[in-house]
Short mmCIF file of C-alpha atoms in Angstrom, two decimals:
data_model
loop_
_atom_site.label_atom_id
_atom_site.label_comp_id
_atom_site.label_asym_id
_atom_site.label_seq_id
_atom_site.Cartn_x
_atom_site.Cartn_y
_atom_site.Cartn_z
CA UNK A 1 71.63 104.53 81.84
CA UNK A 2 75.30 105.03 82.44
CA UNK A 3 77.38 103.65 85.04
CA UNK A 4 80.95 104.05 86.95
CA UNK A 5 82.73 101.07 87.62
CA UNK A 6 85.37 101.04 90.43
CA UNK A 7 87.86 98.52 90.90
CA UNK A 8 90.43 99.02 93.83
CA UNK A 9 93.55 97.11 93.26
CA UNK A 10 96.56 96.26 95.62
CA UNK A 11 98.62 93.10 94.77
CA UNK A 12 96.56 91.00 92.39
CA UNK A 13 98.96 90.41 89.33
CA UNK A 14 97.97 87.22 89.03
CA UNK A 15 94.31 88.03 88.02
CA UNK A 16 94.82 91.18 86.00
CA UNK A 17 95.23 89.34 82.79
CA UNK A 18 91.46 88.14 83.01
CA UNK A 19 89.98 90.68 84.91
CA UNK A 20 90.78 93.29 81.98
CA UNK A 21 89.99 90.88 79.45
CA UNK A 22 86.67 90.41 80.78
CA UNK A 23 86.11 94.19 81.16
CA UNK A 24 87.39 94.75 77.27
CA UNK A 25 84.56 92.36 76.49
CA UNK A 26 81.64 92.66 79.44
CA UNK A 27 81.91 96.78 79.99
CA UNK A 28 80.74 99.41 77.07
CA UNK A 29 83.68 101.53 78.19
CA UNK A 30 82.19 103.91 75.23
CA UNK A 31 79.28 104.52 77.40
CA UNK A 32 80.13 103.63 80.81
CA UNK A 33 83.09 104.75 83.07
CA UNK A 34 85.92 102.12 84.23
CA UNK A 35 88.19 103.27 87.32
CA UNK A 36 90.90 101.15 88.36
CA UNK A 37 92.81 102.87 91.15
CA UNK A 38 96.35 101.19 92.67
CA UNK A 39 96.56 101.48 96.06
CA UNK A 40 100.51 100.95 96.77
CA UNK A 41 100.60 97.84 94.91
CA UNK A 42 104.34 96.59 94.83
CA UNK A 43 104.10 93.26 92.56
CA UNK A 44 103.68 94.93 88.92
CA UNK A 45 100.03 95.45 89.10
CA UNK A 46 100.01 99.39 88.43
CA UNK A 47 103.08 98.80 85.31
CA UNK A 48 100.50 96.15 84.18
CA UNK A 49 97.65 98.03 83.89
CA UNK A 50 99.22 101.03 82.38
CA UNK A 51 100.41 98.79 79.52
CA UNK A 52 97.63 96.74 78.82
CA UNK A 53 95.56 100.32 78.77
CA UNK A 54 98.21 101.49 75.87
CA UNK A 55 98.79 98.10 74.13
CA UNK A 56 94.41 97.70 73.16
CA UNK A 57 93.45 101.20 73.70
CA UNK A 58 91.22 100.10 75.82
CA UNK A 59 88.73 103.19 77.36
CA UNK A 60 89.83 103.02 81.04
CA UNK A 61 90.57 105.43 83.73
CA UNK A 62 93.73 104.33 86.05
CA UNK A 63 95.17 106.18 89.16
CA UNK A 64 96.86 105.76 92.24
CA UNK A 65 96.64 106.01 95.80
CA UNK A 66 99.42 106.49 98.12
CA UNK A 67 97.30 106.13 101.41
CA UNK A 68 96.87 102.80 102.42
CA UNK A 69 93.42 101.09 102.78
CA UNK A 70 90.75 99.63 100.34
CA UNK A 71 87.82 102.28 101.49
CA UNK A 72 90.88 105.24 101.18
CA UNK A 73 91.44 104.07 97.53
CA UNK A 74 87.42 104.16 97.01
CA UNK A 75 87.85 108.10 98.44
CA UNK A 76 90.54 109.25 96.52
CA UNK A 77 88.88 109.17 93.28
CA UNK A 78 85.33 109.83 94.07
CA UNK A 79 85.79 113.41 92.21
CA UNK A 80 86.38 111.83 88.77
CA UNK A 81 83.33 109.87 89.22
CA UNK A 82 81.11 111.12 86.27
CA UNK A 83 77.67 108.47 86.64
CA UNK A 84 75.53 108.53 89.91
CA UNK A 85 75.12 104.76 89.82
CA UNK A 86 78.21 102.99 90.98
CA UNK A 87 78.93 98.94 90.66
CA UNK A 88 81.90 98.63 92.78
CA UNK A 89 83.87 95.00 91.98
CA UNK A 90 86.98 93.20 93.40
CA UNK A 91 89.73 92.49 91.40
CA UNK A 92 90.64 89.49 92.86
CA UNK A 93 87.73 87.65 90.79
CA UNK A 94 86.09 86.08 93.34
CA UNK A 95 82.95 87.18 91.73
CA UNK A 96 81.31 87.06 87.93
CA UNK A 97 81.98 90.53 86.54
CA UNK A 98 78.81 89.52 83.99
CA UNK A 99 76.64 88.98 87.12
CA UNK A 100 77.20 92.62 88.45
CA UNK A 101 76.73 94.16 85.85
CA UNK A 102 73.62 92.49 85.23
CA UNK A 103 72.97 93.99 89.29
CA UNK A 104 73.19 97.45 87.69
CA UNK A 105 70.11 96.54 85.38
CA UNK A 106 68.05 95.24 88.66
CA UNK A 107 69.49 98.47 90.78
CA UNK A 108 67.79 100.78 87.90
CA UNK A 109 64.52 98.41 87.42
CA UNK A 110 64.26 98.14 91.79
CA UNK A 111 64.80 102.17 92.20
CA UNK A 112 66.86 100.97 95.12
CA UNK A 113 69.75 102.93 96.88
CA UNK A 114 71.86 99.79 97.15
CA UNK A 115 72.00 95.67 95.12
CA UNK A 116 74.18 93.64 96.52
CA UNK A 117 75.06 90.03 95.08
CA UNK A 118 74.89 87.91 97.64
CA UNK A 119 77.22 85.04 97.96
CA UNK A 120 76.88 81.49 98.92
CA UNK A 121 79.52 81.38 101.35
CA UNK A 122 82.30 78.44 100.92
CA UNK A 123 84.68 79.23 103.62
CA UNK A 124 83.95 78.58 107.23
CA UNK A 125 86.15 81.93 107.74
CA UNK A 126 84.06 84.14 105.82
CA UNK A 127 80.60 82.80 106.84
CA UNK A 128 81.42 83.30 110.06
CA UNK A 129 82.67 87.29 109.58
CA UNK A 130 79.87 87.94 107.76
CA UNK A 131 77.55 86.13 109.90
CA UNK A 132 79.27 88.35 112.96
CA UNK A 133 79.47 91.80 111.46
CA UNK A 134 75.56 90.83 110.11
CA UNK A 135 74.33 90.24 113.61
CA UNK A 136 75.99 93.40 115.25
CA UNK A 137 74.17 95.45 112.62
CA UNK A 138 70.84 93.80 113.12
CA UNK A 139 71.36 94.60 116.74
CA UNK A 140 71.60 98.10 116.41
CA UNK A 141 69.14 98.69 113.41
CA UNK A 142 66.87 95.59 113.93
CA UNK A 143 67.61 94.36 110.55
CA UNK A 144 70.44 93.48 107.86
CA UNK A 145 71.07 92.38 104.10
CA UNK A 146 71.99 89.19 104.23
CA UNK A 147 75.40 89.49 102.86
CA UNK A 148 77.56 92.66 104.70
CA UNK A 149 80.80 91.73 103.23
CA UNK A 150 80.33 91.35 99.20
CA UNK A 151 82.42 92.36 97.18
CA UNK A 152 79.77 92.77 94.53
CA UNK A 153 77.73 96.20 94.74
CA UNK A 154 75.97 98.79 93.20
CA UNK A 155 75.16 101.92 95.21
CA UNK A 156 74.24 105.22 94.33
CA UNK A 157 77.22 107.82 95.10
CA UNK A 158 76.15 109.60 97.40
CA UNK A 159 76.44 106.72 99.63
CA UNK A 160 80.26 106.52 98.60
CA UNK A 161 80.68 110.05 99.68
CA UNK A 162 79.81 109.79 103.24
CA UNK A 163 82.31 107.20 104.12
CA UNK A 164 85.00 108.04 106.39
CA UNK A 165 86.75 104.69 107.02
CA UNK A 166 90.41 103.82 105.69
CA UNK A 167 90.29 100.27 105.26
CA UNK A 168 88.27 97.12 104.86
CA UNK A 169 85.23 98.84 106.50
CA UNK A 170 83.79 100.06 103.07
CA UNK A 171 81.26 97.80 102.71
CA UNK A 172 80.20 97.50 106.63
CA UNK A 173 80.13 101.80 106.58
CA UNK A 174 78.07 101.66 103.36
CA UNK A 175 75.24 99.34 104.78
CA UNK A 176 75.36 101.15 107.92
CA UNK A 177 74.59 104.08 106.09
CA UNK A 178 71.61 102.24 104.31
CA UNK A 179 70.34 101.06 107.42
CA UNK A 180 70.66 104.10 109.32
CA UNK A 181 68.84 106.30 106.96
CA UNK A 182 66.25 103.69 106.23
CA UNK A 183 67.14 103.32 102.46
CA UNK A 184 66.20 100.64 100.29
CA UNK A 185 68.40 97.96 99.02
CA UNK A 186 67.63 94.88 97.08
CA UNK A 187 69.61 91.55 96.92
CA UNK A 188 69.89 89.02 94.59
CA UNK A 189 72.25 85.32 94.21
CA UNK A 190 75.26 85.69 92.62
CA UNK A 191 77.88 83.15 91.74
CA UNK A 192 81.64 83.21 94.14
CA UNK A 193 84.48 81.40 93.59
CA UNK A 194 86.35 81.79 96.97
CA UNK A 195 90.22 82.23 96.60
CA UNK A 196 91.99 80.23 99.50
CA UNK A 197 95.11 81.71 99.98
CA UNK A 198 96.08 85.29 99.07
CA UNK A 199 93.54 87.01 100.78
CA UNK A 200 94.52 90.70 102.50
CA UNK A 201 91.89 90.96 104.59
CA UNK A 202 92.79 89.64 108.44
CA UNK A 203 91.20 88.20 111.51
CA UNK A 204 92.29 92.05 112.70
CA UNK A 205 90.27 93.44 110.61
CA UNK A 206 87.14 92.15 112.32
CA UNK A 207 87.63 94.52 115.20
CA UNK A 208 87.76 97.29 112.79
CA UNK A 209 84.37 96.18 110.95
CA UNK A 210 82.55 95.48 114.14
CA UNK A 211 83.25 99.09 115.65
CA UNK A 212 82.53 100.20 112.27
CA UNK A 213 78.91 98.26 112.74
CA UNK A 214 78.36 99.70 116.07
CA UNK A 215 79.83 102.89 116.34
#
């Protein structure tokens, strides 16, 4: 079965190197569909990309997105997507790009609508978002995946379509969505290697995911 990767990038320089190393040698780009999209990314990322793509010839899809927001970039390229099975990955390499792809081959075996990796969580800060924006969804729906926030997925596109968020609410709107509609999902352990400083997401942006949750 073939799949579309999707990799939104804004500012991460400092792990392009590996992360397209690691797709070179994880991802059958032959096969299988790799999108990187830059979203306004003003430290080399995009130039970096583009020449690593000419320089191995490597079977990758690149564009760019001028509206700001991680769930915008998701959007803007959801017409080129060619596979209805979708692993969407940070680039930031918090997570084992081998693991997810290994979630695509438990999405396919499960026949669910949604896999998650779920993380062991290492930072007080992000146990506690998730553990928030987890219990506002279980309020409304009566029940919740036990990790909202991963940045480890695989999701069938139609799920991608129906967002309508701008920002960091991609993940929180695509649950939602699973919840809502009473789709199934599956979940399985994955391994995280937390980044301490760096991070883009903000204390801010927990207002946005909990009205996101409850709206």
């Amino acid at each position: 079965m073939s799949y579309t990767v999707i990799i939104p990038i804004y500012n991460e320089i400092n792990y392009l190197p590996l992360l397209m190393f690691e797709i070179s040698q994880i991802v059958d780009c032959k096969d299988n569909q790799v999108i990187l999209v830059d979203n306004n990314s003003h430290d080399g990322s995009l130039e970096f990309i583009n020449k690593f793509k000419r320089v191995t010839n490597l079977n990758i899809e690149v564009y760019s997105c001028l509206a700001k927001g991680k769930s915008n970039a998701v959007r803007s390229i959801l017409l080129n997507v060619k596979n209805k099975t979708v692993l969407l990955f940070d680039a930031d390499l918090e997570y084992n790009l081998l693991d997810s792809i290994k979630l695509i081959e438990q999405h396919t075996t499960s026949n669910s609508d949604m896999t998650i990796g779920v993380r062991e969580h290492k930072l007080l800060r992000s146990k506690l978002a998730n553990s928030w924006i987890k219990a506002c969804l279980k309020l409304r729906f009566g029940t919740s995946p036990d990790d909202i926030l991963t940045g480890s997925r695989v999701v069938n596109i139609s799920l991608l379509q129906q967002i309508n968020g701008s920002g960091f609410t991609l993940e929180t709107e695509i649950t939602k969505q699973i919840l809502k509609n009473k789709m199934s999902y599956h979940s399985t352990q994955c391994r995280y290697y937390p980044r301490i400083i760096g991070k883009k997401i903000k204390w801010i942006d927990l207002f946005k995911l909990t009205l996101a949750a409850l709206k």
